PDB file of C-alpha atoms in Angstrom:
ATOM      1  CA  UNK A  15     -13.892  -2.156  -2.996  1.00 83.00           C
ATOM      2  CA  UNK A  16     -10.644  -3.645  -3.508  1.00 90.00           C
ATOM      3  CA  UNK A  17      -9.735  -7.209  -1.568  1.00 95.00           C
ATOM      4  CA  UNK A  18      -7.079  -9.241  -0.785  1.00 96.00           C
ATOM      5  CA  UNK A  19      -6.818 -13.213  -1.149  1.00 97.00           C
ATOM      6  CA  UNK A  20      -3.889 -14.926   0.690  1.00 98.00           C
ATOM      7  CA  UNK A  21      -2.473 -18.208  -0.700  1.00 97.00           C
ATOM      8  CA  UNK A  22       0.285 -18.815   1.271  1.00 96.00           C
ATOM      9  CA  UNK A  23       1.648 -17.127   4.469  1.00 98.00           C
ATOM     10  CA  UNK A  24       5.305 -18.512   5.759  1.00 97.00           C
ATOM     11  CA  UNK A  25       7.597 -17.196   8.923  1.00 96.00           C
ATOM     12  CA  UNK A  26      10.636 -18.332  10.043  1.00 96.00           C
ATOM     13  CA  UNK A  27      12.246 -16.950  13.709  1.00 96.00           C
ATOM     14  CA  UNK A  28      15.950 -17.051  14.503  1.00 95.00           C
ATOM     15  CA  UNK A  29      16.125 -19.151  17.485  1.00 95.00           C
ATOM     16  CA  UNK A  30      18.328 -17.053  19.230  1.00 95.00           C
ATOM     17  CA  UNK A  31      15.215 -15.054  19.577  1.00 95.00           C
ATOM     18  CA  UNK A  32      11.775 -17.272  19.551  1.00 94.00           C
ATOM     19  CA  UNK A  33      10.484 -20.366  18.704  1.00 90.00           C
ATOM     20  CA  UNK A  34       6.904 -21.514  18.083  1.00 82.00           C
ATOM     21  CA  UNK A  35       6.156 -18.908  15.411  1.00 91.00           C
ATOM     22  CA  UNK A  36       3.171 -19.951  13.692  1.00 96.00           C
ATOM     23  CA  UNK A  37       1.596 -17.904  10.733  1.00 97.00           C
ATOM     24  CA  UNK A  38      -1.516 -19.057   8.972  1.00 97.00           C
ATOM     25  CA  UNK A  39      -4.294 -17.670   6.886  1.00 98.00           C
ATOM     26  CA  UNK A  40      -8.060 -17.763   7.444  1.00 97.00           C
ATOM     27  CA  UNK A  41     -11.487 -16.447   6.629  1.00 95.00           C
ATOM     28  CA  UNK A  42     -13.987 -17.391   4.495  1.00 95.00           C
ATOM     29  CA  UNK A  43     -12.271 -14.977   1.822  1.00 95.00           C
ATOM     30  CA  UNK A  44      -9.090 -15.957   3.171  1.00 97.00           C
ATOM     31  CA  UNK A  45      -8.033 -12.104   3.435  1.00 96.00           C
ATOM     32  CA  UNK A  46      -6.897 -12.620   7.458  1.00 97.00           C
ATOM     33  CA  UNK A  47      -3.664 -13.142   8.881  1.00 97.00           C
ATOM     34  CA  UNK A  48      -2.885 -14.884  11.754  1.00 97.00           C
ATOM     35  CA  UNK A  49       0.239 -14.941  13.822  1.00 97.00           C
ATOM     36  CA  UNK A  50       1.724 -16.993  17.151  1.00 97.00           C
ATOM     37  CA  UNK A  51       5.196 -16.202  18.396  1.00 96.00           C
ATOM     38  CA  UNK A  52       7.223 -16.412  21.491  1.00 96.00           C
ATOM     39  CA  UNK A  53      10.207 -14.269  22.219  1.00 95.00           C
ATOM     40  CA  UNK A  54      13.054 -15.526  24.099  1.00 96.00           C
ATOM     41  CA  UNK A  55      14.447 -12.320  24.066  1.00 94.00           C
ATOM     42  CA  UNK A  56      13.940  -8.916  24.961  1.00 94.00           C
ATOM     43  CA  UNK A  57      14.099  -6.759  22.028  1.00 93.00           C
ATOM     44  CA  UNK A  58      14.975  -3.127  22.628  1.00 90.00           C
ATOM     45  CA  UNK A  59      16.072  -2.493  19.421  1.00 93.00           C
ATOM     46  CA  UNK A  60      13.645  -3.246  16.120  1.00 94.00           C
ATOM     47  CA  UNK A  61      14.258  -2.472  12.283  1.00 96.00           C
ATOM     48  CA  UNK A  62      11.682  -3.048  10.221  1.00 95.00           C
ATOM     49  CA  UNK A  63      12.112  -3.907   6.020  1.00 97.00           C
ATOM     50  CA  UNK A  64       9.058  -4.747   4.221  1.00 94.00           C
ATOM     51  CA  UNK A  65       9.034  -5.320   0.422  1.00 96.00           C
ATOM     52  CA  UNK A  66       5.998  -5.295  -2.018  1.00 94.00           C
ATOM     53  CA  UNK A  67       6.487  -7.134  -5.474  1.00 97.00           C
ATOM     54  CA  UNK A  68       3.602  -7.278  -7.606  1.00 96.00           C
ATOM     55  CA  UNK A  69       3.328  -9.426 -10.976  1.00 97.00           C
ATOM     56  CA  UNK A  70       0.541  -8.965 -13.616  1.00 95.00           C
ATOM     57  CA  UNK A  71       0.618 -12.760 -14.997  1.00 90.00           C
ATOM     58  CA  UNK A  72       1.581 -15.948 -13.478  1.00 87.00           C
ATOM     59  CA  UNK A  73       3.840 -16.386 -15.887  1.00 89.00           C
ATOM     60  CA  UNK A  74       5.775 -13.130 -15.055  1.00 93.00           C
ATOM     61  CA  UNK A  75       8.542 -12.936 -12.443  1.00 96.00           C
ATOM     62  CA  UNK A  76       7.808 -10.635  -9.299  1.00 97.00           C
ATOM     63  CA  UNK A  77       8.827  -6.994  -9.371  1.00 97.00           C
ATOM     64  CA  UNK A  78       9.963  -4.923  -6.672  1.00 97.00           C
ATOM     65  CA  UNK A  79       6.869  -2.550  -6.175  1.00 95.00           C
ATOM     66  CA  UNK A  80       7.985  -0.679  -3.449  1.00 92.00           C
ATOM     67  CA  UNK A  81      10.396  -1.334  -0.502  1.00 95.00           C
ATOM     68  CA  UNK A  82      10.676   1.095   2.651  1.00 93.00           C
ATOM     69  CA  UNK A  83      12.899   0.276   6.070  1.00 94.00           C
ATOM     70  CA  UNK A  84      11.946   2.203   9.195  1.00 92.00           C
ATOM     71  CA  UNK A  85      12.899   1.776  13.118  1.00 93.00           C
ATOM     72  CA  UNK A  86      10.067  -0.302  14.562  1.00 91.00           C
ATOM     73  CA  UNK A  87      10.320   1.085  18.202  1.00 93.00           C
ATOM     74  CA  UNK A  88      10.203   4.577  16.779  1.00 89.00           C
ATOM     75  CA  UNK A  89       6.958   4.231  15.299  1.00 86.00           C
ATOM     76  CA  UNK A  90       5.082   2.329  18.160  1.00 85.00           C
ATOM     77  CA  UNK A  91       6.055   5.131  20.351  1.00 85.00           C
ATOM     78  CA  UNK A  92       5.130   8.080  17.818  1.00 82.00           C
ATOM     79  CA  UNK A  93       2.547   7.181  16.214  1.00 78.00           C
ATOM     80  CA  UNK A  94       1.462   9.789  13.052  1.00 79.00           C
ATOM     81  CA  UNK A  95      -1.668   9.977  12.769  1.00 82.00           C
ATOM     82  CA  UNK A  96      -2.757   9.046   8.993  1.00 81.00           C
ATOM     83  CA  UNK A  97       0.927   7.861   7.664  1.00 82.00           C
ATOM     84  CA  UNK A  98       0.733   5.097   5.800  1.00 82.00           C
ATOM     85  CA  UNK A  99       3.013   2.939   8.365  1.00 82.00           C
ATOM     86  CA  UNK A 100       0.461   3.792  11.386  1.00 84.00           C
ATOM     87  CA  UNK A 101      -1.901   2.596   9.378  1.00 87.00           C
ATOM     88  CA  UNK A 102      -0.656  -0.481   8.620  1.00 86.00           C
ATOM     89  CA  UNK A 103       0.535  -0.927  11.910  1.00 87.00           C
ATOM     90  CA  UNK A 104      -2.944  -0.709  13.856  1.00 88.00           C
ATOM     91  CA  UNK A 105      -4.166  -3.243  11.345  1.00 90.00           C
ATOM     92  CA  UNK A 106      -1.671  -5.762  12.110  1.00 90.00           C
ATOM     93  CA  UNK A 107      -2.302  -4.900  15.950  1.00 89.00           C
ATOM     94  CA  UNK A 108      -5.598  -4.392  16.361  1.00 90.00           C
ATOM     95  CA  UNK A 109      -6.547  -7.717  17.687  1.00 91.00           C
ATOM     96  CA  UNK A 110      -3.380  -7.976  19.154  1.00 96.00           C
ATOM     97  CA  UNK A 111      -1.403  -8.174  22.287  1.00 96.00           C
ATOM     98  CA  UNK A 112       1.895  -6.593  21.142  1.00 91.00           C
ATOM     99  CA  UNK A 113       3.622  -4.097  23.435  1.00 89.00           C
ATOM    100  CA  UNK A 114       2.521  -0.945  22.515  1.00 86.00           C
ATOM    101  CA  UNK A 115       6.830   0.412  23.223  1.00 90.00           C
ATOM    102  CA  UNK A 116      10.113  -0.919  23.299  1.00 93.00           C
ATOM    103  CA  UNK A 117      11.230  -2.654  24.603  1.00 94.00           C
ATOM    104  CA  UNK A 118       9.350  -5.961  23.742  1.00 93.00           C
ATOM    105  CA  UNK A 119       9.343  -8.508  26.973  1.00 94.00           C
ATOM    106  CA  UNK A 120      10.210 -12.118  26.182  1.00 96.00           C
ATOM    107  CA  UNK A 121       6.854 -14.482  26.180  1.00 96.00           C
ATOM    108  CA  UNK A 122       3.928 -15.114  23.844  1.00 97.00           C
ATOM    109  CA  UNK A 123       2.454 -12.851  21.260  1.00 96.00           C
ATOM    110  CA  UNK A 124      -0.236 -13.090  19.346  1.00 97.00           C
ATOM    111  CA  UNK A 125      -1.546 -10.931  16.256  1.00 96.00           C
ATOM    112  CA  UNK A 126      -5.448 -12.460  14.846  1.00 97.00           C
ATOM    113  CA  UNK A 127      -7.447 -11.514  11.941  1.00 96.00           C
ATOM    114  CA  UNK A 128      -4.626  -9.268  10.481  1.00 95.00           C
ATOM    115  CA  UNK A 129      -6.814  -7.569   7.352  1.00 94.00           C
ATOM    116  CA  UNK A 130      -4.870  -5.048   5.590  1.00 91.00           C
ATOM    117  CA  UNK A 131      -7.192  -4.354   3.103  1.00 90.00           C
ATOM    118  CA  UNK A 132      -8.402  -1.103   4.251  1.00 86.00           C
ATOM    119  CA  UNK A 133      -4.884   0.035   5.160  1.00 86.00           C
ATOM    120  CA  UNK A 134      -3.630  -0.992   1.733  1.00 85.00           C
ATOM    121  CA  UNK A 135      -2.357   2.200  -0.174  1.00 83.00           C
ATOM    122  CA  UNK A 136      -4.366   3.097  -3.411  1.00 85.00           C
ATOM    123  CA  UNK A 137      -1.043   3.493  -5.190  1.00 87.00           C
ATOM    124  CA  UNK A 138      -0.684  -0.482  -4.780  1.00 89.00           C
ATOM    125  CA  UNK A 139      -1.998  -1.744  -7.970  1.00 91.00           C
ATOM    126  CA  UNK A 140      -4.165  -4.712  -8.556  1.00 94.00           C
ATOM    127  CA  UNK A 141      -2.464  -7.635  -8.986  1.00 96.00           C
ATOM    128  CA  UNK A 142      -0.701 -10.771  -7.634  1.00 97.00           C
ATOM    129  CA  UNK A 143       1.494  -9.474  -4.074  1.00 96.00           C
ATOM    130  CA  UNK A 144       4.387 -10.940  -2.568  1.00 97.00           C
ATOM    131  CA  UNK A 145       4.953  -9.133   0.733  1.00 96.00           C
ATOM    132  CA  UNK A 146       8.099  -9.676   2.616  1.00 97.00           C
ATOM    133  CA  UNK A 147       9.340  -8.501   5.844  1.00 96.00           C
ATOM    134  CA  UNK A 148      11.939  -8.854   8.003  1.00 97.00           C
ATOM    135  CA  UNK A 149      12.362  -7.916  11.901  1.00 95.00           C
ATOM    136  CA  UNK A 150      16.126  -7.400  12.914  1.00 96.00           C
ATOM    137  CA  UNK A 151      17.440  -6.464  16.495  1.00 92.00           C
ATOM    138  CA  UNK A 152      20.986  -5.480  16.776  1.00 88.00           C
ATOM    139  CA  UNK A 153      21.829  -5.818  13.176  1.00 90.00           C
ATOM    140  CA  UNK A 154      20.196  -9.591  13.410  1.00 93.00           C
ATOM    141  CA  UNK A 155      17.562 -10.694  10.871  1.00 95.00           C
ATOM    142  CA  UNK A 156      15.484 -12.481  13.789  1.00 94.00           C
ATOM    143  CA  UNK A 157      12.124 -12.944  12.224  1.00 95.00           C
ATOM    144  CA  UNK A 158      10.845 -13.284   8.286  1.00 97.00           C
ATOM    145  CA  UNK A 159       7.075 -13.379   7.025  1.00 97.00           C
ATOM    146  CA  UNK A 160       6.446 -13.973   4.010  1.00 98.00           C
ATOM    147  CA  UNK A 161       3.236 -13.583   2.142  1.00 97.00           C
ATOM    148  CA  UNK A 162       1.527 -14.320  -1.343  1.00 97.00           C
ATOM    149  CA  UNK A 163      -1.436 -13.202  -2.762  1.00 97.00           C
ATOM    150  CA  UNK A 164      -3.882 -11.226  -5.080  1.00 97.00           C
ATOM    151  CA  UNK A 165      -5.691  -7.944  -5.092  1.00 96.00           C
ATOM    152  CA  UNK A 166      -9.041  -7.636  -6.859  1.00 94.00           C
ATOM    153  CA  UNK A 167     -11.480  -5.013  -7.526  1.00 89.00           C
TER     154      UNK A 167
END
């Protein structure tokens, strides 16, 4: 079974939009994600961009694996079964109290344990990962996680 060690996990939020974002990493394997945020906004309308770069060596410079943008509200309210998205978004929500539609109140949310490892597509070699993703609302980059990390076998 493939796994995934974090090393580092960093968010920044506009504060237009939140403050007290908190990201972190935990486990004994350290293949969890946690997340703290709270909105000061509502947010009715959500794009999503995530980017996977993968590198072979330490010593090479991170490649754009893959990249895909999608409309966040549209896939919390139809949700595909089996798509890769959906299944990467009921691992980041599963232990989660993120509003299942849009729009997203203002207030506190919380996302703990995160494990993507049994979402992670096949096609997603093993390697070192830099995963980054950014949130806007009304053409506003309002949140950014970044994370770093490895895949073994």
């Amino acid at each position: 079974q493939r796994r995934i060690r974090w090393d580092c996990f960093d968010c920044q939020i506009h504060p237009q939009y939140g403050d007290l974002v908190k990201c972190h990493v935990s486990g004994s394997r350290r293949s969890l994600l946690n997340v703290d945020v709270n909105t000061l906004e509502e947010l009715d309308l959500i794009r999503v961009y995530v980017k996977i770069s993968t590198r072979f060596r330490k010593t090479d410079m991170y490649r754009k694996f893959f990249d895909i943008t999608f409309d966040g509200c549209r896939v919390i309210a139809d949700m595909t079964p089996g798509t890769m998205v959906t299944n990467m978004f009921n691992a980041i929500v599963k232990s989660s109290n993120q509003p299942r539609k849009c729009p997203i109140k203002t207030g506190s949310i919380y996302y703990r344990n995160i494990s993507i490892e049994d979402a992670l597509p096949l096609f997603v070699p093993t390697s070192e990962l830099l995963v980054q993703t950014n949130l806007f609302s009304k053409r506003k980059l309002y949140l950014n996680a970044t994370v770093r990390g490895e895949i073994t076998e």
